[in-house]
Amino acid sequence: MDINEQSYAYGASKSTIREIAAYGAARKAEIGADKVFDFSLGNPSVPAPEEVRLSIEKALTLPAVQLHGYTPAAGLPIVRDTLAKSLNRRYGTNYSANDLYITCGAAAALTISFHTLYNPGDEVIVIAPYFPEYKVFIEATGAHCVEVLADQKTFQIDVEAVENAITSKTKAVVINSPNNPVGSVYSEQNLKDLAEVLTNADHNICLVTDEPYREIVYGAKVPWVPSIYPNTMVTYSYSKSLSLPGERIGWVLVPDTNPFHDKLIPAVAGAGRSLGFVCAPALFQRVIADCCDVPSNIEAYAKNRKALTEGLSKLGYSFIEPQGAFYLWVKSLEPDANAFFEKAKQFELLPVPSDSFGCKGWVRVGYCVNYEIIGNSMPAWEKLAEQY
Ligand code: PLP
């Protein structure tokens, strides 16, 4: 039978991160959970805040038909209004419920944005290393994913390289700050330089800014991108900030200041409709309205970050000091990160080799794990370093 070969290929090839996580789970079952140091998945180890539980309990008192019923496709107006007001308080903006479309996490928010913007043959620039699903989501629209390496010293956007990659087919640039996998946060100046290049291009180029880690920073300021470049769409989720990845809840924002706002809003609704991404989980729409201003528990990640960076630096590893998110970008001890990963595996260490992020010679170490795992893993990191 003829089926969609592209979908077959995506399903058959699987995500490297998920394959490593599955290997980790199997290995834990085999030799014991405490003997495997799985740093692969970005699954928050911090529990969801107490306010989430209280909000769920409150929602459970609603009549079942209301609690479990369909909501409007874009989400409950009262929820979108609450989220818009929260953004306005933080960023001095003037957004309204109409500018937001609630989604099943950042993945759906990105997919909706991409289907809103791209036509087959368009080119979309991503800054490598990048979250590997971008490529899948971009290609599903028929557009091409164009990888542009970040500055390899600072891991800020290499604006000149972006400028050189722009062609008449470039439809958008996708950025992610705080960044998965590097933990970098793009500075205001870096974003202003990018904005200048995009503004000077001879056609309109949209900036899609993917921000699930916005709240997870260690002192760094995360600039509000739509205030720097008007033709921006923002994607967000509560997977990391409220530790709710399994609940699938986030949003797409088309700022009222976007010059194409009035065309983009119905297109977002149309993309959601055509993809079947309508009325995101009703219970968790209510929860995010109640909890959108609850601070993330950064302390736990900051503690992990300190233990990991101090431990690895004592052992002679080099890495990029993360300013946000919960990943450490560690230099592989040999040019081939896959070969390095295979050696790490022998000591039950499971980072993710950088190739799947569009970059060679590094591994990503996710430190959203229980604190003890970091300390317990140090002898294994030491044995790994001794191999070189
Ligand atoms: N974007 C980035 C940069 C991510 O790291 C992730 C998940 O790890 C996502 C998007 C997808 O997030 P969600 O779980 O909200 O779909």
Short mmCIF file of C-alpha atoms and ligand atoms in Angstrom, two decimals:
data_model
loop_
_atom_site.label_atom_id
_atom_site.label_comp_id
_atom_site.label_asym_id
_atom_site.label_seq_id
_atom_site.Cartn_x
_atom_site.Cartn_y
_atom_site.Cartn_z
CA MET A 1 0.00 0.00 0.00
CA ASP A 2 1.20 3.50 -0.76
CA ILE A 3 1.58 5.47 2.41
CA ASN A 4 3.16 8.81 3.23
CA GLU A 5 6.84 7.95 2.81
CA GLN A 6 8.00 11.07 4.61
CA SER A 7 5.99 10.14 7.71
CA TYR A 8 7.27 6.58 7.45
CA ALA A 9 10.85 7.85 7.34
CA TYR A 10 10.37 10.08 10.40
CA GLY A 11 8.79 7.25 12.38
CA ALA A 12 11.30 4.63 11.28
CA SER A 13 14.38 6.76 11.98
CA LYS A 14 13.34 7.93 15.51
CA SER A 15 14.84 10.75 17.54
CA THR A 16 18.39 10.13 18.81
CA ILE A 17 17.46 11.62 22.20
CA ARG A 18 14.51 9.28 22.62
CA GLU A 19 16.56 6.27 21.47
CA ILE A 20 19.21 7.00 24.08
CA ALA A 21 16.53 7.50 26.75
CA ALA A 22 14.96 4.14 25.78
CA TYR A 23 18.41 2.49 25.98
CA GLY A 24 18.86 4.11 29.42
CA ALA A 25 15.53 2.77 30.66
CA ALA A 26 16.36 -0.75 29.44
CA ARG A 27 19.84 -0.58 30.97
CA LYS A 28 18.40 0.59 34.32
CA ALA A 29 16.05 -2.39 34.34
CA GLU A 30 19.04 -4.62 33.64
CA ILE A 31 21.67 -3.36 36.09
CA GLY A 32 19.77 -1.06 38.49
CA ALA A 33 18.62 2.55 38.20
CA ASP A 34 21.41 3.88 40.43
CA LYS A 35 24.12 2.50 38.13
CA VAL A 36 23.03 4.30 34.96
CA PHE A 37 23.71 8.03 34.52
CA ASP A 38 21.10 9.06 32.02
CA PHE A 39 21.57 12.69 30.96
CA SER A 40 19.62 12.34 27.71
CA LEU A 41 16.06 13.63 28.06
CA GLY A 42 14.89 17.17 28.92
CA ASN A 43 12.31 15.83 31.37
CA PRO A 44 12.27 18.19 34.39
CA SER A 45 13.30 16.55 37.67
CA VAL A 46 11.71 19.41 39.64
CA PRO A 47 8.11 18.61 40.62
CA ALA A 48 5.31 20.86 39.37
CA PRO A 49 4.60 23.60 41.93
CA GLU A 50 1.96 23.14 44.63
CA GLU A 51 -0.16 25.82 42.92
CA VAL A 52 -0.71 23.37 40.03
CA ARG A 53 -2.22 20.77 42.35
CA LEU A 54 -4.44 23.37 44.01
CA SER A 55 -5.62 24.62 40.64
CA ILE A 56 -6.49 21.07 39.53
CA GLU A 57 -8.42 20.53 42.76
CA LYS A 58 -10.32 23.76 42.17
CA ALA A 59 -11.12 22.76 38.58
CA LEU A 60 -12.45 19.39 39.77
CA THR A 61 -15.30 21.21 41.53
CA LEU A 62 -16.63 22.42 38.17
CA PRO A 63 -19.56 20.57 36.57
CA ALA A 64 -18.08 17.70 34.54
CA VAL A 65 -19.57 18.93 31.27
CA GLN A 66 -17.83 22.25 31.73
CA LEU A 67 -14.58 20.71 33.00
CA HIS A 68 -14.20 18.13 30.27
CA GLY A 69 -16.06 19.85 27.43
CA TYR A 70 -14.64 21.25 24.20
CA THR A 71 -13.31 24.76 24.45
CA PRO A 72 -13.11 27.19 21.53
CA ALA A 73 -10.40 26.04 19.08
CA ALA A 74 -7.92 28.72 20.23
CA GLY A 75 -8.62 28.08 23.91
CA LEU A 76 -10.92 29.57 26.56
CA PRO A 77 -11.17 33.37 26.07
CA ILE A 78 -10.80 33.98 29.83
CA VAL A 79 -7.58 31.93 29.85
CA ARG A 80 -6.13 33.75 26.83
CA ASP A 81 -7.10 37.06 28.41
CA THR A 82 -5.29 36.12 31.64
CA LEU A 83 -2.18 35.05 29.72
CA ALA A 84 -2.19 38.24 27.63
CA LYS A 85 -2.45 40.39 30.79
CA SER A 86 0.43 38.46 32.36
CA LEU A 87 2.62 39.14 29.30
CA ASN A 88 1.59 42.80 29.30
CA ARG A 89 2.63 43.20 32.94
CA ARG A 90 6.03 41.67 32.24
CA TYR A 91 6.92 43.22 28.91
CA GLY A 92 4.96 46.48 28.88
CA THR A 93 2.97 45.28 25.85
CA ASN A 94 -0.67 45.60 24.86
CA TYR A 95 -1.66 42.07 23.87
CA SER A 96 -5.19 40.72 24.05
CA ALA A 97 -6.82 37.28 24.13
CA ASN A 98 -7.17 37.45 20.36
CA ASP A 99 -3.36 37.41 19.89
CA LEU A 100 -2.92 34.02 21.58
CA TYR A 101 -3.72 30.48 20.42
CA ILE A 102 -3.34 27.80 23.10
CA THR A 103 -1.59 24.63 21.98
CA CYS A 104 -0.46 21.16 23.07
CA GLY A 105 2.97 22.38 24.18
CA ALA A 106 5.71 24.11 22.23
CA ALA A 107 5.81 21.29 19.67
CA ALA A 108 2.28 22.09 18.48
CA ALA A 109 2.94 25.83 18.81
CA LEU A 110 5.94 25.48 16.50
CA THR A 111 4.12 23.22 14.06
CA ILE A 112 1.20 25.64 13.89
CA SER A 113 3.55 28.60 13.35
CA PHE A 114 5.42 26.78 10.62
CA HIS A 115 2.22 25.76 8.83
CA THR A 116 1.01 29.35 9.19
CA LEU A 117 4.08 30.73 7.45
CA TYR A 118 5.75 28.28 5.09
CA ASN A 119 4.97 27.10 1.59
CA PRO A 120 6.74 24.23 -0.19
CA GLY A 121 10.14 25.38 -1.44
CA ASP A 122 10.57 28.11 1.19
CA GLU A 123 13.83 28.19 3.14
CA VAL A 124 13.88 28.44 6.93
CA ILE A 125 17.09 29.28 8.76
CA VAL A 126 17.80 27.56 12.08
CA ILE A 127 20.77 28.35 14.31
CA ALA A 128 22.83 25.20 14.87
CA PRO A 129 23.09 23.49 17.26
CA TYR A 130 19.29 23.34 17.48
CA PHE A 131 16.39 21.29 18.87
CA PRO A 132 16.31 18.44 16.30
CA GLU A 133 12.53 18.43 15.89
CA TYR A 134 12.72 21.83 14.14
CA LYS A 135 13.95 20.07 11.01
CA VAL A 136 11.09 17.55 11.10
CA PHE A 137 8.49 20.26 11.70
CA ILE A 138 9.91 22.49 8.95
CA GLU A 139 10.20 19.71 6.36
CA ALA A 140 6.62 18.61 7.06
CA THR A 141 5.50 21.89 5.48
CA GLY A 142 7.56 21.23 2.33
CA ALA A 143 10.03 23.97 3.29
CA HIS A 144 13.81 23.41 3.58
CA CYS A 145 15.70 23.65 6.85
CA VAL A 146 18.88 25.71 6.37
CA GLU A 147 21.37 25.25 9.19
CA VAL A 148 23.57 28.21 10.13
CA LEU A 149 26.19 27.56 12.79
CA ALA A 150 26.14 29.75 15.88
CA ASP A 151 29.37 31.57 16.71
CA GLN A 152 31.48 28.64 17.91
CA LYS A 153 33.09 30.59 20.77
CA THR A 154 30.15 32.45 22.29
CA PHE A 155 27.27 30.40 20.86
CA GLN A 156 25.47 33.67 20.15
CA ILE A 157 23.83 34.01 16.72
CA ASP A 158 26.48 34.50 14.02
CA VAL A 159 24.59 37.35 12.38
CA GLU A 160 26.96 37.64 9.45
CA ALA A 161 26.52 33.95 8.69
CA VAL A 162 22.73 34.40 8.82
CA GLU A 163 23.02 37.33 6.43
CA ASN A 164 25.07 35.21 4.03
CA ALA A 165 22.50 32.39 4.19
CA ILE A 166 19.52 34.60 3.29
CA THR A 167 18.22 34.06 -0.24
CA SER A 168 15.10 35.21 -2.07
CA LYS A 169 13.42 32.04 -0.72
CA THR A 170 14.12 32.68 2.98
CA LYS A 171 10.78 32.86 4.77
CA ALA A 172 11.81 32.78 8.41
CA VAL A 173 14.55 32.42 10.98
CA VAL A 174 13.89 30.20 14.01
CA ILE A 175 15.70 31.07 17.23
CA ASN A 176 15.64 29.51 20.69
CA SER A 177 16.89 31.34 23.75
CA PRO A 178 17.61 30.19 26.43
CA ASN A 179 18.95 27.58 24.12
CA ASN A 180 18.57 23.84 23.97
CA PRO A 181 21.19 22.28 23.67
CA VAL A 182 23.81 24.92 24.61
CA GLY A 183 22.20 26.89 27.45
CA SER A 184 23.17 30.20 25.83
CA VAL A 185 20.94 33.28 26.08
CA TYR A 186 21.04 35.68 23.13
CA SER A 187 21.96 39.18 24.22
CA GLU A 188 19.89 42.25 23.37
CA GLN A 189 22.71 43.46 21.07
CA ASN A 190 22.93 40.12 19.27
CA LEU A 191 19.15 40.20 18.65
CA LYS A 192 19.30 43.84 17.54
CA ASP A 193 22.04 42.94 15.03
CA LEU A 194 19.91 40.07 13.73
CA ALA A 195 16.88 42.38 13.52
CA GLU A 196 18.88 44.86 11.46
CA VAL A 197 19.89 42.18 8.96
CA LEU A 198 16.31 40.90 8.67
CA THR A 199 14.93 44.42 8.32
CA ASN A 200 17.42 45.20 5.54
CA ALA A 201 16.60 42.04 3.56
CA ASP A 202 14.77 42.82 0.34
CA HIS A 203 11.67 40.86 1.34
CA ASN A 204 9.80 40.18 4.61
CA ILE A 205 11.37 37.57 6.87
CA CYS A 206 9.58 36.37 10.00
CA LEU A 207 11.38 35.55 13.22
CA VAL A 208 9.94 32.60 15.13
CA THR A 209 11.23 32.62 18.68
CA ASP A 210 10.81 29.37 20.60
CA GLU A 211 10.95 30.07 24.33
CA PRO A 212 10.07 27.11 26.56
CA TYR A 213 13.10 27.88 28.76
CA ARG A 214 12.43 31.65 29.13
CA GLU A 215 11.98 31.34 32.90
CA ILE A 216 14.93 29.01 33.50
CA VAL A 217 17.90 31.38 33.71
CA TYR A 218 20.76 31.85 36.14
CA GLY A 219 20.80 35.63 36.39
CA ALA A 220 20.74 36.36 32.64
CA LYS A 221 18.15 38.71 31.14
CA VAL A 222 16.11 37.23 28.30
CA PRO A 223 15.12 40.09 25.97
CA TRP A 224 11.52 40.21 24.71
CA VAL A 225 12.06 39.62 20.98
CA PRO A 226 8.87 41.24 19.56
CA SER A 227 10.04 44.54 21.10
CA ILE A 228 13.23 44.26 19.03
CA TYR A 229 11.85 42.91 15.74
CA PRO A 230 8.13 43.44 15.00
CA ASN A 231 7.67 40.62 12.46
CA THR A 232 7.96 37.98 15.20
CA MET A 233 5.84 35.04 16.35
CA VAL A 234 6.50 33.61 19.82
CA THR A 235 6.03 29.96 20.82
CA TYR A 236 5.95 28.98 24.48
CA SER A 237 5.13 26.06 26.72
CA TYR A 238 4.76 25.17 30.39
CA SER A 239 6.64 21.89 29.94
CA LYS A 240 9.78 23.26 31.58
CA SER A 241 8.74 26.36 33.54
CA LEU A 242 5.96 24.54 35.45
CA SER A 243 7.35 21.01 34.92
CA LEU A 244 4.26 19.92 32.95
CA PRO A 245 5.72 18.24 29.84
CA GLY A 246 3.24 15.38 29.90
CA GLU A 247 0.23 17.67 30.05
CA ARG A 248 0.94 19.23 26.63
CA ILE A 249 0.13 22.87 27.14
CA GLY A 250 1.60 26.04 25.64
CA TRP A 251 0.73 28.81 23.19
CA VAL A 252 1.53 30.75 20.03
CA LEU A 253 1.53 34.52 20.19
CA VAL A 254 1.12 36.80 17.21
CA PRO A 255 1.92 40.17 18.79
CA ASP A 256 -0.51 42.98 17.92
CA THR A 257 2.55 44.92 16.73
CA ASN A 258 3.38 42.34 14.05
CA PRO A 259 2.76 44.16 10.74
CA PHE A 260 1.02 41.04 9.35
CA HIS A 261 -1.02 40.39 12.50
CA ASP A 262 -4.46 40.56 10.88
CA LYS A 263 -3.55 37.98 8.26
CA LEU A 264 -1.52 35.79 10.61
CA ILE A 265 -4.26 35.38 13.23
CA PRO A 266 -6.74 33.59 10.91
CA ALA A 267 -3.81 31.66 9.38
CA VAL A 268 -2.80 30.40 12.83
CA ALA A 269 -6.39 29.28 13.41
CA GLY A 270 -6.38 27.63 9.97
CA ALA A 271 -3.09 25.86 10.63
CA GLY A 272 -4.44 24.61 13.96
CA ARG A 273 -7.59 23.45 12.23
CA SER A 274 -5.84 21.65 9.38
CA LEU A 275 -3.44 19.91 11.76
CA GLY A 276 -6.19 18.95 14.20
CA PHE A 277 -4.57 21.06 16.95
CA VAL A 278 -7.75 22.58 18.33
CA CYS A 279 -8.92 23.14 21.92
CA ALA A 280 -5.82 22.13 23.86
CA PRO A 281 -6.42 20.13 27.08
CA ALA A 282 -9.23 22.00 28.86
CA LEU A 283 -8.16 21.18 32.41
CA PHE A 284 -4.65 22.44 31.82
CA GLN A 285 -5.87 25.58 30.09
CA ARG A 286 -7.44 26.43 33.46
CA VAL A 287 -4.27 25.45 35.31
CA ILE A 288 -2.03 27.75 33.27
CA ALA A 289 -4.44 30.64 33.79
CA ASP A 290 -4.08 30.10 37.55
CA CYS A 291 -0.33 29.45 37.49
CA CYS A 292 1.13 31.59 34.69
CA ASP A 293 2.79 33.91 37.22
CA VAL A 294 4.10 31.18 39.52
CA PRO A 295 7.91 31.35 39.49
CA SER A 296 9.89 28.34 38.24
CA ASN A 297 12.01 26.48 40.77
CA ILE A 298 15.40 27.52 39.43
CA GLU A 299 17.27 26.67 42.65
CA ALA A 300 17.28 22.93 41.98
CA TYR A 301 18.69 23.38 38.46
CA ALA A 302 21.19 25.99 39.68
CA LYS A 303 22.44 23.50 42.28
CA ASN A 304 22.77 20.76 39.63
CA ARG A 305 24.50 23.15 37.26
CA LYS A 306 27.05 24.09 39.92
CA ALA A 307 27.78 20.46 40.85
CA LEU A 308 28.10 19.37 37.22
CA THR A 309 30.25 22.28 36.01
CA GLU A 310 32.55 22.13 39.04
CA GLY A 311 32.88 18.35 38.81
CA LEU A 312 33.57 18.25 35.07
CA SER A 313 35.94 21.17 35.14
CA LYS A 314 38.02 19.48 37.87
CA LEU A 315 38.29 16.48 35.55
CA GLY A 316 39.54 18.69 32.71
CA TYR A 317 36.42 18.75 30.52
CA SER A 318 35.64 21.95 28.64
CA PHE A 319 32.11 23.22 28.17
CA ILE A 320 30.04 26.32 27.54
CA GLU A 321 28.95 27.92 30.82
CA PRO A 322 25.14 27.73 30.58
CA GLN A 323 23.20 30.94 31.20
CA GLY A 324 19.83 29.23 30.99
CA ALA A 325 17.86 26.00 30.34
CA PHE A 326 19.21 22.81 31.94
CA TYR A 327 21.76 21.47 29.49
CA LEU A 328 25.56 21.53 29.51
CA TRP A 329 27.31 21.59 26.14
CA VAL A 330 30.49 19.63 26.69
CA LYS A 331 33.39 19.34 24.23
CA SER A 332 33.82 15.77 23.07
CA LEU A 333 37.27 14.40 23.90
CA GLU A 334 37.62 13.22 20.30
CA PRO A 335 36.42 14.85 17.08
CA ASP A 336 33.71 12.21 16.51
CA ALA A 337 31.06 12.81 19.19
CA ASN A 338 29.36 9.50 18.33
CA ALA A 339 32.57 7.57 19.03
CA PHE A 340 32.95 9.53 22.28
CA PHE A 341 29.34 8.64 23.19
CA GLU A 342 30.04 4.94 22.57
CA LYS A 343 32.96 5.15 25.03
CA ALA A 344 30.80 7.06 27.54
CA LYS A 345 28.20 4.29 27.29
CA GLN A 346 30.75 1.77 28.50
CA PHE A 347 30.81 3.68 31.80
CA GLU A 348 26.98 3.90 31.83
CA LEU A 349 27.10 7.61 31.01
CA LEU A 350 24.39 8.74 28.60
CA PRO A 351 24.81 12.24 27.18
CA VAL A 352 23.52 13.03 23.65
CA PRO A 353 26.09 13.36 20.84
CA SER A 354 25.91 16.71 19.05
CA ASP A 355 25.42 15.47 15.47
CA SER A 356 21.64 15.28 15.83
CA PHE A 357 21.67 18.95 16.88
CA GLY A 358 23.39 19.87 13.59
CA CYS A 359 26.88 20.34 15.01
CA LYS A 360 29.96 18.15 15.37
CA GLY A 361 32.32 17.46 18.28
CA TRP A 362 30.17 18.04 21.40
CA VAL A 363 27.74 16.23 23.67
CA ARG A 364 24.69 17.59 25.50
CA VAL A 365 24.46 16.70 29.17
CA GLY A 366 20.92 17.32 30.47
CA TYR A 367 21.14 18.19 34.17
CA CYS A 368 17.39 18.16 34.86
CA VAL A 369 18.10 15.00 36.86
CA ASN A 370 18.09 14.19 40.57
CA TYR A 371 21.00 15.92 42.31
CA GLU A 372 22.62 12.68 43.52
CA ILE A 373 23.01 11.40 39.96
CA ILE A 374 25.45 14.18 39.21
CA GLY A 375 27.78 13.42 42.12
CA ASN A 376 27.44 9.67 41.62
CA SER A 377 28.35 10.00 37.94
CA MET A 378 31.70 11.72 38.56
CA PRO A 379 33.81 8.52 38.85
CA ALA A 380 32.40 7.45 35.48
CA TRP A 381 33.26 10.82 33.90
CA GLU A 382 36.75 10.42 35.38
CA LYS A 383 37.19 6.95 33.86
CA LEU A 384 35.95 8.28 30.54
CA ALA A 385 38.50 11.13 30.59
CA GLU A 386 41.27 8.61 31.37
CA GLN A 387 40.59 6.96 28.00
CA TYR A 388 42.10 9.99 26.27
N1 PLP B 1 11.53 23.61 21.81
C1 PLP B 1 12.61 23.29 22.51
C2 PLP B 1 13.83 24.11 22.36
C3 PLP B 1 12.60 22.18 23.38
O1 PLP B 1 13.70 21.88 24.07
C4 PLP B 1 11.43 21.42 23.49
C5 PLP B 1 11.38 20.22 24.34
O2 PLP B 1 12.33 19.77 24.90
C6 PLP B 1 10.32 21.80 22.73
C7 PLP B 1 10.40 22.89 21.91
C8 PLP B 1 9.03 21.02 22.81
O3 PLP B 1 8.40 21.34 24.01
P1 PLP B 1 6.97 20.77 24.42
O4 PLP B 1 7.19 19.67 25.38
O5 PLP B 1 6.31 21.92 25.10
O6 PLP B 1 6.28 20.37 23.18
#
